[in-house]
Coordinates of C-alpha atoms and ligand atoms in Angstrom, one line a residue:
X12 CA 5.3 19.4 -22.2
X13 CA 5.3 17.3 -18.9
X14 CA 2.4 15.8 -17.1
X15 CA 1.4 13.6 -14.2
X16 CA -0.7 10.5 -14.8
X17 CA -4.0 10.8 -12.8
X18 CA -5.8 7.7 -13.9
X19 CA -5.0 4.6 -16.1
X20 CA -7.5 2.3 -17.6
X21 CA -5.0 0.3 -19.5
X22 CA -5.8 1.7 -22.9
X23 CA -5.7 5.4 -22.2
X24 CA -4.3 7.6 -19.4
X25 CA -5.7 10.8 -17.9
X26 CA -2.8 13.2 -17.6
X27 CA -2.7 16.6 -15.8
X28 CA -0.4 18.5 -18.0
X29 CA 1.9 21.4 -17.1
X30 CA -0.4 23.9 -18.9
X31 CA -3.1 23.0 -16.3
X32 CA -5.3 21.0 -18.7
X33 CA -6.3 17.4 -18.1
X34 CA -6.2 15.2 -21.1
X35 CA -7.0 11.6 -21.9
X36 CA -4.1 10.3 -23.8
X37 CA -2.8 7.2 -25.6
X38 CA 0.8 6.0 -25.6
X39 CA 2.9 6.5 -28.7
X40 CA 4.0 3.1 -30.0
X41 CA 7.7 3.8 -29.7
X42 CA 7.7 4.6 -26.0
X43 CA 10.6 3.0 -24.1
X44 CA 8.9 1.3 -21.2
X45 CA 10.7 0.3 -18.1
X46 CA 11.7 -3.4 -18.0
X47 CA 9.9 -4.3 -14.9
X48 CA 7.8 -7.0 -16.4
X49 CA 4.6 -5.4 -15.0
X50 CA 1.0 -5.8 -16.1
X51 CA 0.8 -1.9 -16.3
X52 CA 3.7 -0.2 -17.9
X53 CA 2.4 3.2 -17.0
X54 CA 1.1 3.9 -13.4
X55 CA -0.8 6.6 -11.6
X56 CA 1.8 9.1 -10.4
X57 CA 4.2 8.6 -13.3
X58 CA 5.6 11.8 -14.8
X59 CA 5.3 11.7 -18.6
X60 CA 6.3 13.7 -21.6
X61 CA 3.3 14.7 -23.7
X62 CA 3.8 16.1 -27.2
X63 CA 2.0 16.7 -30.4
X64 CA 2.7 14.1 -33.1
X65 CA 4.1 15.7 -36.2
X66 CA 1.7 13.9 -38.5
X67 CA -1.7 13.5 -37.0
X68 CA -1.7 16.3 -34.4
X69 CA -3.1 14.0 -31.8
X70 CA -1.2 14.6 -28.4
X71 CA 0.3 11.4 -27.1
X72 CA 2.4 10.2 -24.2
X73 CA 5.9 10.1 -25.7
X74 CA 8.1 9.3 -22.7
X75 CA 8.1 8.3 -19.0
X76 CA 10.4 9.9 -16.5
X77 CA 12.4 7.6 -14.2
X78 CA 10.3 6.9 -11.1
X79 CA 11.4 8.2 -7.7
X80 CA 9.8 5.2 -6.1
X81 CA 6.8 3.0 -6.5
X82 CA 4.6 0.4 -4.7
X83 CA 4.6 -2.9 -6.6
X84 CA 3.0 -6.2 -5.8
X85 CA 2.6 -9.6 -7.0
X86 CA -0.5 -9.9 -9.1
X87 CA -2.9 -12.5 -7.6
X88 CA -4.4 -13.2 -11.0
X89 CA -1.3 -14.2 -12.9
X90 CA 1.7 -16.0 -11.2
X91 CA 4.9 -14.0 -11.7
X92 CA 3.1 -11.0 -13.0
X93 CA 3.6 -7.7 -11.1
X94 CA 1.5 -4.7 -10.8
X95 CA 2.6 -1.2 -9.9
X96 CA -0.1 0.4 -7.7
X97 CA 1.3 3.9 -8.0
X98 CA 4.6 5.8 -8.3
X99 CA 6.4 8.9 -7.1
X100 CA 4.8 8.8 -3.7
X101 CA 5.5 10.8 -0.5
X102 CA 3.6 8.3 1.7
X103 CA 1.3 5.4 1.9
X104 CA -1.9 5.5 3.9
X105 CA -2.7 2.0 4.9
X106 CA -6.4 1.6 5.8
X107 CA -7.1 -1.2 8.2
X108 CA -10.4 -2.6 9.7
X109 CA -9.9 -5.7 11.9
X110 CA -13.6 -6.6 11.2
X111 CA -16.0 -5.9 8.3
X112 CA -13.8 -6.8 6.5
X113 CA -11.0 -8.4 8.4
X114 CA -7.4 -7.1 7.7
X115 CA -4.7 -9.6 8.8
X116 CA -1.4 -8.4 10.3
X117 CA 0.2 -10.4 7.5
X118 CA -1.3 -8.0 5.0
X119 CA -0.2 -5.0 7.1
X120 CA 3.4 -6.2 7.4
X121 CA 3.7 -7.0 3.8
X122 CA 2.6 -3.6 2.9
X123 CA 5.0 -2.0 5.4
X124 CA 7.9 -4.2 4.0
X125 CA 7.3 -3.2 0.4
X126 CA 7.0 0.5 1.3
X127 CA 10.1 0.4 3.5
X128 CA 12.2 -1.0 0.6
X129 CA 11.6 2.3 -1.2
X130 CA 11.7 4.4 2.0
X131 CA 8.1 5.4 1.6
X132 CA 6.6 6.2 5.0
X133 CA 3.4 4.5 5.9
X134 CA 0.6 5.9 8.1
X135 CA -1.6 3.3 9.6
X136 CA -5.3 4.2 9.8
X137 CA -7.7 2.1 11.7
X138 CA -11.1 3.0 10.3
X139 CA -14.7 2.2 11.3
X140 CA -14.2 3.0 14.9
X141 CA -17.9 3.6 15.3
X142 CA -18.4 -0.2 14.9
X143 CA -15.8 -1.1 17.6
X144 CA -16.4 -1.6 21.2
X145 CA -13.0 -0.9 22.8
X146 CA -13.7 -3.6 25.5
X147 CA -14.5 -6.4 23.0
X148 CA -11.9 -8.9 21.9
X149 CA -11.3 -7.1 18.7
X150 CA -11.2 -3.8 20.4
X151 CA -8.4 -5.0 22.7
X152 CA -6.6 -6.6 19.8
X153 CA -6.7 -3.3 18.0
X154 CA -5.2 -1.5 20.9
X155 CA -2.4 -4.0 21.2
X156 CA -1.6 -3.6 17.5
X157 CA -1.7 0.2 17.7
X158 CA 0.7 0.1 20.7
X159 CA 3.0 -2.2 18.9
X160 CA 3.2 -0.3 15.7
X161 CA 3.5 3.0 17.5
X162 CA 6.5 1.5 19.5
X163 CA 8.1 1.0 16.1
X164 CA 7.6 4.7 15.4
X165 CA 4.7 4.3 12.9
X166 CA 2.1 7.0 12.9
X167 CA -1.3 5.5 13.6
X168 CA -4.7 7.1 13.3
X169 CA -8.2 6.0 14.4
X170 CA -11.0 7.2 12.2
X171 CA -14.6 6.8 11.4
X172 CA -15.7 7.9 7.9
X173 CA -19.2 7.3 9.0
X174 CA -19.1 9.7 11.9
X175 CA -16.4 11.9 10.6
X176 CA -14.0 11.4 13.5
X177 CA -10.3 11.6 13.2
X178 CA -10.6 13.4 9.9
X179 CA -8.7 16.4 11.0
X180 CA -5.8 14.3 11.9
X181 CA -6.0 12.6 8.5
X182 CA -6.0 16.0 6.9
X183 CA -2.8 17.0 8.7
X184 CA -1.2 13.7 7.5
X185 CA -2.3 14.2 3.9
X186 CA -1.6 17.9 3.6
X187 CA 0.8 18.9 0.9
X188 CA 1.9 15.3 0.2
X189 CA 1.2 12.7 -2.5
X190 CA -0.4 9.8 -0.7
X191 CA -1.6 6.4 -1.9
X192 CA -4.6 4.8 -0.1
X193 CA -4.1 1.0 0.3
X194 CA -6.5 -1.5 1.9
X195 CA -8.8 -4.4 1.3
X196 CA -12.0 -3.7 -0.6
X197 CA -14.6 -2.3 1.8
X198 CA -12.3 -0.9 4.5
X199 CA -13.6 2.6 3.5
X200 CA -11.0 4.2 1.3
X201 CA -13.4 6.1 -0.9
X202 CA -15.6 6.9 2.1
X203 CA -12.7 8.5 4.0
X204 CA -11.7 10.5 0.9
X205 CA -15.2 11.8 0.7
X206 CA -14.9 12.7 4.4
X207 CA -11.7 14.6 3.6
X208 CA -13.3 16.4 0.6
X209 CA -17.0 16.0 0.2
X210 CA -16.9 17.6 -3.2
X211 CA -15.3 14.4 -4.6
X212 CA -18.4 12.5 -4.0
X213 CA -16.8 9.2 -4.8
X214 CA -18.8 6.0 -5.2
X215 CA -18.9 3.8 -2.1
X216 CA -20.8 0.6 -1.6
X217 CA -22.6 -1.5 1.0
X218 CA -20.7 -4.5 2.2
X219 CA -22.1 -7.8 1.1
X220 CA -23.5 -9.2 4.3
X221 CA -23.0 -12.8 3.1
X222 CA -19.2 -12.5 2.7
X223 CA -18.6 -9.5 5.0
X224 CA -16.4 -8.3 2.2
X225 CA -16.8 -5.3 -0.2
X226 CA -17.4 -6.0 -3.8
X227 CA -14.8 -3.8 -5.5
X228 CA -16.5 -0.5 -5.8
X229 CA -13.4 1.5 -7.0
X230 CA -12.2 -0.1 -10.2
X231 CA -9.3 2.1 -11.3
X232 CA -6.7 4.0 -9.2
X233 CA -7.2 7.7 -9.5
X234 CA -5.4 10.7 -8.1
X235 CA -7.2 13.6 -6.7
X236 CA -6.0 17.1 -5.7
X237 CA -6.9 17.9 -2.1
X238 CA -8.5 21.4 -1.4
X239 CA -6.1 22.0 1.5
X240 CA -2.9 21.0 -0.6
X241 CA -1.6 17.7 -1.6
X242 CA -2.9 14.8 -3.7
X243 CA -4.3 11.5 -2.8
X244 CA -4.8 8.3 -4.8
X245 CA -7.9 6.3 -4.3
X246 CA -7.3 2.7 -5.5
X247 CA -9.3 -0.5 -5.9
X248 CA -9.1 -2.7 -2.8
X249 CA -6.5 -5.4 -2.9
X250 CA -6.9 -8.9 -1.4
X251 CA -3.3 -10.0 -1.1
X252 CA -0.1 -8.1 -1.0
X253 CA 2.5 -10.4 -2.6
X254 CA 6.0 -9.0 -2.0
X255 CA 8.4 -9.0 -4.9
X256 CA 12.1 -8.7 -5.5
X257 CA 13.4 -9.2 -1.9
X258 CA 16.4 -11.1 -0.7
X259 CA 15.6 -13.1 2.3
X260 CA 18.3 -11.4 4.2
X261 CA 16.9 -8.0 3.5
X262 CA 13.5 -8.7 5.2
X263 CA 14.6 -8.3 8.8
X264 CA 16.4 -5.1 8.0
X265 CA 13.1 -3.4 7.4
X266 CA 11.5 -4.6 10.7
X267 CA 12.3 -2.2 13.4
X268 CA 11.4 -4.6 16.2
X269 CA 13.9 -7.2 14.8
X270 CA 16.7 -4.6 14.4
X271 CA 17.5 -4.3 18.1
X272 CA 18.3 -8.0 18.2
X273 CA 19.8 -9.1 14.9
X274 CA 23.3 -7.9 15.8
X275 CA 23.2 -10.3 18.8
X276 CA 22.6 -13.4 16.7
X277 CA 25.5 -15.9 16.7
X278 CA 25.7 -15.9 13.0
X279 CA 26.0 -12.7 11.0
X280 CA 23.9 -14.2 8.3
X281 CA 21.3 -15.6 10.6
X282 CA 17.8 -15.9 9.0
X283 CA 16.3 -16.3 12.4
X284 CA 14.8 -19.6 11.5
X285 CA 16.4 -22.5 13.4
X286 CA 20.0 -21.3 13.9
X287 CA 21.6 -21.8 17.2
X288 CA 21.8 -18.8 19.6
X289 CA 19.5 -16.7 17.5
X290 CA 18.8 -13.4 19.5
X291 CA 15.6 -12.8 17.5
X292 CA 14.1 -16.1 18.5
X293 CA 15.1 -15.4 22.1
X294 CA 13.3 -12.1 21.9
X295 CA 10.2 -13.8 20.7
X296 CA 10.4 -16.2 23.7
X297 CA 10.9 -13.3 26.1
X298 CA 8.0 -11.4 24.5
X299 CA 10.2 -8.5 23.2
X300 CA 9.1 -9.4 19.7
X301 CA 5.5 -10.3 19.2
X302 CA 4.9 -13.8 18.1
X303 CA 2.5 -12.8 15.2
X304 CA 5.4 -10.6 13.8
X305 CA 7.7 -13.6 13.9
X306 CA 5.1 -15.7 12.1
X307 CA 4.5 -13.1 9.5
X308 CA 8.3 -12.8 9.0
X309 CA 8.5 -16.5 8.3
X310 CA 5.5 -16.4 5.9
X311 CA 7.2 -13.7 4.0
X312 CA 10.4 -15.7 3.7
X313 CA 8.3 -18.7 2.5
X314 CA 6.7 -16.5 -0.2
X315 CA 10.2 -15.3 -1.4
X316 CA 11.2 -19.0 -1.6
X317 CA 8.1 -19.9 -3.6
X318 CA 8.5 -16.9 -5.9
X319 CA 12.1 -18.0 -6.7
X320 CA 10.8 -21.4 -7.5
X321 CA 8.7 -20.2 -10.4
Ligands
GTP17 N1 -19.7 1.9 10.0 C1 -18.8 2.4 9.2 N2 -19.0 2.2 7.9 C2 -18.1 2.7 7.0 C3 -17.0 3.5 7.4 N3 -16.2 3.8 6.4 C4 -16.8 3.2 5.3 N4 -17.9 2.5 5.7 C5 -18.8 1.7 4.9 O1 -18.1 0.7 4.3 C6 -18.5 0.3 3.0 C7 -17.3 0.3 2.0 O2 -16.8 1.6 1.9 P1 -15.9 2.1 0.7 O3 -15.5 3.5 0.9 O4 -16.7 1.9 -0.6 O5 -14.7 1.1 0.7 P2 -13.5 1.1 -0.2 O6 -12.3 0.8 0.6 O7 -13.3 2.3 -1.0 O8 -13.8 -0.3 -1.2 P3 -13.2 -0.5 -2.7 O9 -13.5 0.6 -3.5 O10 -14.1 -1.7 -3.1 O11 -11.8 -0.9 -2.5 C8 -19.5 1.3 2.7 O12 -20.8 0.8 2.9 C9 -19.3 2.5 3.7 O13 -20.5 3.2 4.0 C10 -16.9 3.8 8.9 O14 -16.0 4.5 9.3 N5 -17.9 3.2 9.7
MG18 MG1 -13.3 2.6 -3.1
ZN19 ZN1 18.8 -14.8 14.3

């Protein structure tokens, strides 16, 4: 019997089995785990084989099917350790607030890069619109970011979980797909899910005023079926998005704004750092490529260098 992992606590896994029943299962000792060197060998979204053990009769996870894709990141706690956020996804829903808490474009671009490597589409959702004055500095910054990402063909939504605005558009995006919610702690992932399906009644929490950051309210990733079709994975907030397993030359191939220019660089293997006649750098000077994208690109290359040095 097959099943899909809905939740993982590390010692047991909640599996929705083909017979329609949800079971909390352990993993049989002999299971061949993927050699990804991750802190969690089984992730939410994994398809597993469940069977009854001949001796005891306790049902256990006996095998994991190969993953169609997954979102992986560098664990911030342990250098070199990697953590799979979820697998077998149709899309990522990246939740952003520019204030309360602040999401940096570096975080956004790392998430986009990791998703692009597995061809997982990302929808950008700017939440907490009720807190934002469009004429304020942050309001104008948000509009500039939205325009920039839309120009690269990303789908961008604006929502307020508090006032239930933009929820229909989010439903249209989530319908009949398996989505993973990603974002810092406190951006409103669980709140938005509650807005999508009030019967979920997920725990959400007040942001600590002192740090203007959420204290992690969701502690384990969990997949929920949506009443209008599809599934969504609520996950604990993440602070950093360390990219893993990239070649430096690969990074720009996933950046749509760089792609128009890379072919015009003097050197075919240009890293767009200090090489002569770099068309990407010229595009930054002329304003075709945003400076913050160029800065993020270089920080990602630095991360890759540092990761290799471990
Ligand atoms: N004003 C306003 N507050 C919101 C909105 N969405 C969420 N919040 C508040 O933000 C706080 C954090 O929301 P959560 O839904 O718990 O955030 P989360 O992303 O699930 O956080 P973690 O589970 O820790 O990762 C709560 O106090 C929510 O009420 C919104 O659209 N507007
Ligand atoms: Mg949450
Ligand atoms: Zn170049």
